[in-house]
Structure formats: structure tokens, C-alpha cells
Amino acid sequence: MSARALMVQGTGSDVGKSLIVAGLARAFANRKLSVAPFKPQNMSNNAAVTADGGEIGRAQALQARAARVPASVHMNPLLLKPESATGSQVILRGHRVATLKARDFMHRRAEYLPAILESFRHLAANTDLVLVEGAGSPAEINLRHGDIANMGFAAAANLPVLLVGDVHRGGVIAAIAGTFAILDPVDAKRLKGFIINNFHGDPELFGEATHFLEKRTGTACLGIVPHFADAAKLPAEDAVALEKPQRTAAGPFRIAVPRLSRIANFDDLDPLKLEPGVTVEIVQPGQPIPPCDLIILPGTKSTLADLAYLRAQGWDIDVSAHVRRGGHVLGLCGGFQMLGRTISDPAGTEGSPGSAPGLALLDVETVLEPAKTLTNVTAVHAASRLPVSGYEIHLGRTTGPDCARPFAHIDGRPDGAIAPGGRIVGTYLHGCLTTDAFRRAYLESIGAAPSDLAFEHVIDATLDGLAAHLERHLDLDKLLALAKANRLNHRCFP
């Protein structure tokens, strides 16, 4: 293994680890280094389809884009996709291998370490620098035995670690000092410094705290990173980002999106959030769907469970009333399945075997099947004849009379369905709204006034801006010097 590697861990979840890694990936790529992102274990229903035909966390796909390399299953070899409050689908190197309760996974997780290390070795053999992202916090010492996400992996791969804390969340001094204090001394020695992230105001006012932390931890502050407002333009890693009320204050065309309990691939909405003529509102549980022009039923990890959840919120009544008033509905993947007459799961693919009536807004039926479709595609939108780029990541087969009016054609086969009159549309194509010409045509067809937004350009420009932001506020030469190429330490695990 010849590559240097550096691991970024955090004082908690959502402190900016993914963003820091993405920015560093672009910054080091700009320095002509070959860079690969890596996250040993991730938990997210926001997934991306890779060039090598599997699925990984959306954050690692964004980091790969930042590094200007194709996304690979090796960049996130273990992905957990929650299906219930206590269990998750286990994705190993891009493909489902099990569905486990949380307790069972905790007992078995060390079994996945050899495959994780093999993926890490694969990336390290083909790049100059591997940027490794931890999960949650290493300070959860109750999870340390058998850990494969934070210090357990850092020990196995013999990596130096940077600790990121988010000052905007409050308590960052205690979080950083406390992390150093409660870690096992051997683990604590791996921490080579800390970064203060998301700073608002004058960084000089934090000077006394910096000196205190450097003295208390025996390591250096490697930078104070001010708040990067444009981060909101980048895809979020998981649904935590949706838990607070959200409403983009923009244009007169109103779109409402109910936040399902297992919402998945919600970055489908990102291009719409950047359209100046559109207002996107994420409808929180317990709230009615407000008057709007378009309701989008998003993807979900558990279609039957979220169909029941939708009904429990009364959103089915709101959707029906919206349709009676002449409103439009777009169902994406699991949302498409919900629009049909029935959804059946005879093999218990998502839970207990069973079936349920759908919303009956499309004359189609869906049967869930164990085999998962995972593919990047270029389709042709049936109505406009415009090309559409996207990806499929779903279980199930949908058939019925309304499929005779497809949303798109993929290599000659139809995708999706449209109800008579054209106001109810369903598709399996995630990411379709990132295609600018199609998005404009679709919005115009339902009464919106689209802009000339070049979505993919915005993402790349934002990544460039993030890289420049980190260049200004972190010592990248020092970070690169901290990274080192070491042999894997297999003795850390039995």
C-alpha cells in the first residue's frame, strides 16, 4: 500500500465531517493528487449507484465527485439502510447481504472488517491519498469493542486522525476536550489535532478557547473554519437534514413534499430547491399538506411501512383533495409505487409478507421482489423526447394499464406511468430533475416558470468554493504531512 491516508472523525453526528472530506478531496485534487474518499461504515437511506454497479452513501458519491474520480463500492464498503426503528438492510460492497436487527449487527459487525480493509487496500493501491471519514463519534465508548467505523478502523489501518467539532451546535470546547479525555490512551494518541468547524463571527474571539484546548489535549488546532453558507446547495448525507421545518423562500410555484419516516434519496429535490421560481416545503409529521401546485411523493426504503405512515398522518386525504382541486402529483420510486392500486410483498422483502391498497391515483400494481435494480441510466422523456439522466435503485415490478403511458423510455423499455389527463405521474428514475433541459420542460408543462439554472455546474462550482474556503482556513500542507502510509494492523482484531 503506497498511498497516504488521513481519517476525519467528529465529536458527534452532523458536525461537518462529510463536508470537510469533500472540500479536502477537491482541494487536494486541485493540487494534482489522485484522491479517494472512504467511509468504512455508513448509515443512510440516501444512496447513490456507482460506476461499478453497486450502491454507496450519497456523501461518498459527492466526495468522489469532489475528487474527480468515479464513485466505487470500495469507497463505502459497508452501508446500513434503516428499514425500521430497530433493523437495517446491510449492503456490503454495493449489494445487499442481510437484514439485521441493531443488536445482531452489533454482535456481528467485526465479521465485516476483512472486506472493509480489503476495499481500503484496493483504494490505497491506486491513489496518492485516501481521505477516511468516521461515523458519529469515537467518544461512544460503549460501542468501542468491535468498532469498525471510528477508532477500531483507525487502529486496524494504522491511521492518524483529525477531530472535527461544530462550534455552532454549542459545547464544542467540552466536546473536544471530553473526546480526548475519555478515549482509551492508545486511541487518543491517534488524534493529531482538532478542527473547529462552522464558526460564526470573529475567530479571534475563540483564541483563549483554542489555547485551552491545545494545552488540555496536547495537540494543535489545525484551523477554525467559518460557516460555509453554500453548503446548503450540496446533497445532504441523511434525513437528519430534513427533521427541522424547511421551506425554501423562493417563487410562486409551490411544491409540497411529505417527509416519510424512511424517506430515501431525497436529494432528488435539490434542483427544485435552487429554482428561483419555485418554493419547496418539506411537510413535517403531524402537519397537513398545505395548498400547493405539486405534491412530490419521494422515495422510501420501506414502501409498505411508509404507505401506512402516510395514512397515519392523514396525508392520503390531503393528496386526494389536492387532486380533486386539479393539482399535480409526482411519485418517485417508492412514491410511484404508493400511487398505484396495490402494493404486494409476498416474500417479505421489506418485512412481514403482505399487501396493502395504494392511493389508487394510478391504475398500476406493484409486486416487491428480492432482486434489486441498481443502474445508472440515460432515458428519453416520453412527452418531450428530451434525454434524461438518472439512476434506478429499487425493489419491485410495477405493471398496469397506466404503464401504457410511460414517463420515459430506457433502452427501449418503458419506465413509469401517467394517469389519463397527465396530472398524476410516477417514475423509478431518481435524479431525473438534475437534467436541466428536462427539468425546465417538466416545470413548464405543469405551470411553473423555470430558470436557466445549470444544476451540475452549481454543484461543481460549490465544491470549488468549498475547496478554496478550506485552503484559506486550514493548513493543507500540514494535513498532508500528517497523513502517512502504514501497513494495515490486522492484530487489532481477532
XYZ file of C-alpha atoms in Angstrom:
494
model
C 0.000 0.000 0.000
C 1.673 3.211 -1.163
C -0.974 5.901 -0.588
C -1.010 8.263 2.318
C -4.198 8.234 4.384
C -5.841 10.507 6.930
C -9.020 9.915 8.924
C -11.533 12.618 9.866
C -13.647 11.845 12.927
C -16.110 14.090 14.747
C -17.314 14.960 18.204
C -20.754 13.805 17.082
C -23.019 13.285 14.113
C -23.683 16.170 11.722
C -20.652 18.242 12.750
C -19.389 18.571 9.180
C -17.154 15.532 8.637
C -18.619 14.763 5.207
C -18.313 18.389 4.118
C -14.707 18.670 5.326
C -13.748 15.479 3.471
C -15.461 16.668 0.284
C -13.686 20.018 0.441
C -10.318 18.419 1.131
C -10.868 15.951 -1.714
C -11.409 18.789 -4.188
C -8.558 20.863 -2.733
C -6.025 18.044 -2.964
C -7.332 17.034 -6.396
C -6.709 20.636 -7.457
C -3.102 20.052 -6.366
C -2.938 17.225 -8.906
C -3.054 14.439 -6.321
C -5.170 11.367 -7.016
C -7.597 11.240 -4.099
C -10.156 8.660 -2.967
C -12.776 9.132 -0.238
C -13.503 6.226 2.085
C -16.076 5.582 4.796
C -15.803 2.115 6.370
C -19.380 2.070 7.673
C -22.216 4.415 6.869
C -25.879 4.513 7.818
C -28.108 6.307 5.355
C -31.059 5.781 3.059
C -29.669 8.464 0.764
C -27.727 6.233 -1.601
C -26.047 6.552 -4.979
C -25.442 3.998 -7.716
C -21.759 3.548 -8.516
C -19.939 3.097 -11.791
C -19.155 -0.492 -10.788
C -22.821 -1.382 -10.309
C -23.477 -1.138 -6.578
C -24.721 1.418 -4.083
C -22.934 3.592 -1.541
C -23.849 6.504 0.682
C -24.653 9.698 -1.199
C -21.963 11.585 0.763
C -19.233 9.302 -0.556
C -20.532 9.721 -4.111
C -20.314 13.502 -3.652
C -16.802 13.167 -2.227
C -15.803 11.060 -5.237
C -17.136 13.786 -7.486
C -15.131 16.316 -5.484
C -12.031 14.177 -6.075
C -12.932 13.957 -9.775
C -12.983 10.155 -9.757
C -15.812 7.675 -10.465
C -17.730 6.525 -7.403
C -16.929 2.934 -6.416
C -18.412 0.425 -3.993
C -14.975 0.328 -2.332
C -15.453 3.910 -1.115
C -18.205 2.852 1.298
C -17.904 -0.921 1.634
C -20.489 -1.243 4.418
C -23.749 0.675 4.146
C -26.648 0.248 6.558
C -30.056 1.277 5.229
C -32.617 1.517 8.057
C -35.844 -0.350 7.322
C -37.388 0.007 10.784
C -36.657 1.571 14.158
C -34.557 -1.431 15.142
C -33.235 -3.020 11.940
C -31.363 -2.229 8.743
C -30.550 -3.677 5.381
C -26.834 -4.484 5.237
C -25.132 -3.511 1.978
C -21.649 -4.972 1.556
C -19.589 -3.651 -1.335
C -22.678 -2.315 -3.001
C -25.043 -5.266 -2.628
C -27.487 -6.469 -0.016
C -26.210 -9.378 2.067
C -28.555 -9.343 5.073
C -31.224 -7.563 7.042
C -30.252 -7.410 10.703
C -31.642 -6.056 13.920
C -29.369 -3.499 15.547
C -28.364 -5.901 18.319
C -27.494 -8.654 15.831
C -25.421 -6.264 13.733
C -23.516 -5.103 16.797
C -22.625 -8.718 17.595
C -21.564 -9.462 14.023
C -20.059 -6.227 12.752
C -16.424 -7.289 13.238
C -17.106 -10.026 10.668
C -17.192 -7.318 8.005
C -13.782 -5.857 8.853
C -11.735 -8.044 6.462
C -13.857 -6.955 3.487
C -13.669 -3.326 4.614
C -9.892 -3.480 4.909
C -9.647 -5.124 1.506
C -11.603 -2.249 -0.036
C -9.376 0.249 1.742
C -6.300 -1.559 0.458
C -7.744 -1.502 -3.071
C -8.147 2.288 -2.969
C -4.790 2.857 -1.308
C -3.004 0.881 -4.005
C -4.366 3.142 -6.727
C -4.277 6.656 -5.273
C -1.938 9.193 -3.703
C -4.222 9.983 -0.770
C -7.188 8.278 0.899
C -9.422 10.548 2.980
C -11.290 8.421 5.506
C -14.467 9.604 7.217
C -15.652 8.277 10.558
C -19.258 7.862 11.657
C -20.892 9.537 14.622
C -18.331 9.959 17.386
C -15.433 7.868 18.717
C -16.434 9.036 22.205
C -19.272 6.488 22.278
C -17.054 4.182 24.282
C -19.912 1.706 24.775
C -19.518 0.932 21.055
C -15.725 0.674 21.004
C -15.426 -3.124 21.295
C -15.633 -4.478 17.752
C -15.861 -0.968 16.292
C -15.263 -0.763 12.546
C -16.363 2.831 11.936
C -14.073 5.026 14.034
C -11.087 4.152 16.230
C -11.493 0.441 15.537
C -10.866 1.059 11.869
C -8.182 3.686 12.536
C -6.311 1.117 14.630
C -6.731 -1.662 12.059
C -5.475 0.572 9.247
C -2.946 2.375 11.483
C -4.222 5.860 10.620
C -3.712 9.329 12.070
C -6.986 11.031 12.977
C -8.266 14.616 12.930
C -11.159 15.553 15.225
C -13.860 17.947 13.973
C -16.181 19.859 16.280
C -19.064 22.144 15.300
C -18.966 25.348 17.317
C -22.456 26.352 16.159
C -24.020 23.375 17.971
C -22.728 24.670 21.312
C -20.450 22.967 23.800
C -17.624 22.453 21.315
C -14.894 23.043 23.929
C -16.295 20.355 26.202
C -16.942 18.051 23.235
C -13.338 18.199 22.023
C -11.713 18.071 25.451
C -14.115 15.342 26.534
C -13.412 13.203 23.487
C -9.683 13.277 24.185
C -10.272 12.626 27.891
C -12.493 9.561 27.719
C -10.824 7.719 24.845
C -8.510 4.873 25.674
C -4.975 6.359 25.762
C -3.920 4.253 22.781
C -6.822 5.602 20.732
C -6.286 9.150 21.984
C -2.696 9.059 20.681
C -4.092 8.700 17.161
C -5.706 12.139 17.416
C -3.196 14.503 15.811
C -5.187 17.693 16.115
C -8.630 19.253 16.022
C -10.619 21.498 13.693
C -13.267 23.979 14.802
C -15.969 23.945 12.145
C -18.914 26.183 11.261
C -17.659 29.268 13.072
C -19.791 32.422 13.031
C -18.218 35.768 13.863
C -14.647 36.788 14.625
C -12.330 33.764 15.027
C -10.005 35.812 17.245
C -12.689 35.707 19.924
C -12.096 31.943 20.103
C -8.371 32.398 20.768
C -8.495 31.720 24.505
C -10.513 28.529 23.907
C -8.005 27.401 21.286
C -5.101 27.805 23.698
C -7.029 25.959 26.406
C -7.808 23.048 24.102
C -4.258 22.808 22.807
C -2.931 22.691 26.356
C -5.593 20.240 27.547
C -5.290 17.837 24.576
C -1.607 18.195 23.838
C -2.386 18.653 20.136
C -2.695 21.600 17.807
C -5.725 23.415 16.498
C -5.401 22.791 12.764
C -7.827 25.523 11.790
C -11.017 27.417 12.537
C -13.353 27.023 9.564
C -16.029 29.723 9.221
C -19.580 28.811 8.255
C -19.813 27.939 4.560
C -23.286 29.067 3.545
C -23.191 27.457 0.100
C -23.040 24.013 1.733
C -26.842 24.106 1.538
C -26.513 23.660 -2.234
C -24.824 20.264 -1.819
C -26.664 16.967 -1.240
C -27.267 16.182 2.435
C -25.971 12.877 3.780
C -29.077 11.695 5.610
C -32.588 12.621 6.678
C -31.380 14.440 9.805
C -31.200 17.445 7.490
C -34.981 17.235 6.963
C -36.058 16.980 10.586
C -36.415 20.719 11.056
C -39.199 22.590 9.246
C -37.954 23.549 5.806
C -39.376 25.893 3.258
C -37.300 27.452 0.512
C -38.403 31.075 0.273
C -38.413 31.487 -3.455
C -41.060 31.634 -6.158
C -44.817 31.448 -6.578
C -44.959 27.826 -7.776
C -45.478 25.755 -4.626
C -44.244 22.184 -4.155
C -45.015 20.156 -1.030
C -43.091 17.017 -0.050
C -44.284 14.897 2.900
C -41.336 13.715 4.998
C -41.866 9.974 5.124
C -40.424 8.047 8.064
C -37.974 6.145 5.817
C -37.524 8.818 3.166
C -34.748 7.882 0.739
C -32.791 9.623 -1.998
C -34.341 12.942 -1.082
C -31.571 14.765 -2.944
C -33.944 14.276 -5.903
C -35.402 17.566 -4.626
C -32.171 19.570 -4.657
C -32.516 21.032 -8.190
C -36.023 22.256 -7.376
C -34.791 23.978 -4.208
C -32.435 26.057 -6.345
C -35.101 27.127 -8.842
C -35.892 30.798 -8.087
C -39.481 30.461 -9.319
C -40.249 27.530 -7.021
C -40.970 27.147 -3.314
C -40.311 23.672 -1.879
C -41.793 22.845 1.523
C -40.893 19.684 3.445
C -44.058 18.771 5.319
C -43.258 17.509 8.798
C -45.134 14.688 10.559
C -48.273 15.925 12.263
C -48.699 18.789 9.789
C -51.199 18.816 6.907
C -50.022 19.118 3.324
C -50.595 22.803 2.545
C -52.257 24.151 -0.590
C -49.761 23.789 -3.409
C -49.361 23.245 -7.137
C -47.398 19.971 -6.999
C -47.074 17.226 -4.402
C -43.994 15.038 -4.700
C -44.130 11.654 -3.013
C -40.422 10.866 -2.531
C -38.521 7.610 -2.430
C -38.623 5.421 0.641
C -36.657 2.495 1.992
C -39.869 0.705 3.101
C -42.785 1.361 0.787
C -45.489 -0.538 2.679
C -44.423 0.826 6.055
C -44.299 4.381 4.752
C -47.631 3.978 2.979
C -49.121 3.142 6.394
C -47.220 6.094 7.881
C -48.587 8.418 5.187
C -52.105 7.328 6.038
C -51.475 7.704 9.763
C -50.562 11.361 9.162
C -53.739 11.916 7.141
C -51.673 12.803 4.112
C -53.635 10.407 1.881
C -56.689 12.603 2.455
C -54.665 15.715 1.645
C -53.338 14.166 -1.568
C -56.833 13.173 -2.699
C -58.158 16.679 -2.001
C -55.220 18.171 -3.894
C -56.006 16.010 -6.934
C -59.698 16.942 -6.811
C -58.683 20.598 -6.918
C -56.718 19.943 -10.113
C -53.249 19.690 -8.588
C -50.320 17.680 -9.932
C -48.620 14.715 -8.237
C -45.194 13.242 -8.978
C -44.229 9.927 -7.390
C -40.551 8.988 -7.333
C -39.651 5.318 -6.903
C -41.395 4.258 -3.668
C -43.678 7.265 -4.078
C -44.552 5.965 -7.540
C -45.427 2.581 -6.047
C -47.718 4.245 -3.479
C -49.724 5.928 -6.245
C -50.931 2.577 -7.581
C -53.872 0.389 -6.637
C -51.980 -2.209 -4.618
C -48.507 -2.995 -3.291
C -47.693 -6.619 -2.502
C -44.694 -8.086 -0.712
C -45.259 -11.845 -0.984
C -41.691 -12.801 0.019
C -41.437 -10.398 2.948
C -38.670 -8.455 1.208
C -39.227 -5.339 3.331
C -40.653 -7.012 6.419
C -43.524 -9.374 7.049
C -45.201 -10.738 3.888
C -48.370 -8.885 3.000
C -50.080 -6.361 0.767
C -51.956 -3.094 1.055
C -54.103 -0.872 -1.119
C -52.279 2.103 -2.570
C -53.628 5.581 -3.170
C -55.277 4.411 -6.429
C -54.267 7.503 -8.360
C -52.526 5.371 -10.992
C -54.011 2.213 -12.486
C -50.952 0.077 -11.714
C -49.951 -2.625 -9.255
C -46.547 -3.274 -7.675
C -45.074 -6.560 -6.504
C -41.948 -6.237 -4.363
C -39.247 -8.765 -5.177
C -35.908 -9.619 -3.502
C -33.777 -8.720 -6.531
C -32.785 -5.054 -6.511
C -32.380 -2.937 -9.639
C -29.166 -0.884 -9.449
C -28.131 1.011 -12.569
C -27.217 4.434 -13.908
C -29.277 5.221 -16.984
C -29.853 7.729 -19.739
C -33.509 7.718 -20.719
C -35.751 9.619 -23.110
C -38.666 11.518 -21.586
C -41.757 10.260 -23.382
C -43.645 13.571 -23.594
C -40.843 15.960 -24.523
C -38.481 13.462 -26.202
C -35.666 15.052 -24.219
C -32.815 12.968 -22.790
C -32.928 12.370 -19.032
C -30.048 11.148 -16.882
C -30.752 9.327 -13.637
C -30.433 6.072 -11.799
C -32.607 3.189 -10.674
C -32.317 1.769 -7.174
C -35.446 -0.138 -6.240
C -37.134 -3.387 -5.382
C -40.262 -4.321 -7.235
C -42.024 -4.547 -10.553
C -44.899 -2.254 -11.487
C -47.441 -3.121 -14.160
C -50.889 -1.998 -15.252
C -52.871 -0.032 -17.836
C -51.329 3.339 -17.000
C -47.878 1.942 -17.830
C -49.037 2.223 -21.449
C -48.398 5.942 -20.931
C -44.798 5.762 -19.672
C -42.846 8.565 -18.105
C -39.718 7.664 -20.084
C -38.076 5.019 -22.229
C -34.829 3.367 -21.108
C -33.096 1.444 -23.874
C -36.472 0.876 -25.478
C -38.291 -0.319 -22.351
C -40.932 1.848 -20.693
C -40.462 3.387 -17.257
C -43.154 4.746 -15.004
C -46.786 5.553 -15.649
C -49.054 8.530 -16.255
C -52.759 8.761 -15.458
C -55.249 9.979 -18.094
C -55.072 13.753 -18.174
C -51.384 13.786 -17.292
C -51.581 15.266 -13.787
C -50.507 12.091 -11.919
C -47.030 10.856 -12.860
C -44.822 8.127 -11.458
C -41.266 7.077 -12.292
C -38.458 4.906 -10.967
C -35.846 7.389 -12.232
C -34.068 9.006 -9.312
C -32.060 12.087 -10.192
C -34.113 12.910 -13.276
C -34.598 16.533 -12.189
C -30.857 17.196 -12.359
C -31.119 17.184 -16.178
C -31.610 20.882 -16.883
C -33.494 20.754 -20.198
C -35.884 18.093 -18.953
C -36.477 19.878 -15.640
C -37.339 23.078 -17.476
C -39.726 21.271 -19.828
C -41.417 19.423 -16.974
C -41.873 22.550 -14.846
C -43.275 24.471 -17.802
C -45.717 21.646 -18.526
C -47.238 21.936 -15.032
C -47.453 25.720 -14.950
C -44.161 26.786 -13.357
C -41.691 29.314 -14.728
C -38.289 27.584 -14.715
C -34.979 29.418 -14.739
C -31.796 28.821 -16.697
C -30.272 27.029 -13.666
C -27.343 24.790 -14.654
C -27.561 22.420 -11.708
C -24.442 20.310 -12.253
C -22.384 23.463 -12.772
C -23.682 24.811 -9.453
C -22.562 21.651 -7.645
C -19.081 21.761 -9.137
C -18.735 25.486 -8.505
C -19.816 24.932 -4.898
C -17.205 22.203 -4.448
C -14.571 24.562 -5.869
C -15.738 27.251 -3.467
C -15.586 24.820 -0.553
C -12.044 23.781 -1.504
C -10.938 27.422 -1.656
C -12.649 28.040 1.702
C -10.652 25.226 3.340
C -7.439 26.366 1.644
C -7.879 29.746 3.365
C -8.643 28.397 6.813
C -6.722 25.130 7.120
C -3.035 24.378 6.626
C -3.336 21.769 3.889
C 0.406 21.219 3.752
C 0.354 20.306 7.428
C -2.625 17.987 6.940
C -0.837 16.236 4.111
C 2.259 15.903 6.265
C 0.160 14.259 8.989
C -1.141 11.676 6.546
C 1.043 8.618 6.395
C 1.301 5.345 4.540
C 1.371 2.469 7.014
C 0.785 -1.226 6.860
C -2.607 -2.494 7.919
C -2.607 -3.599 11.539
C -4.534 -6.884 11.490
C -3.567 -7.641 15.093
C -6.066 -5.074 16.344
C -8.888 -7.563 15.736
C -9.061 -11.273 16.460
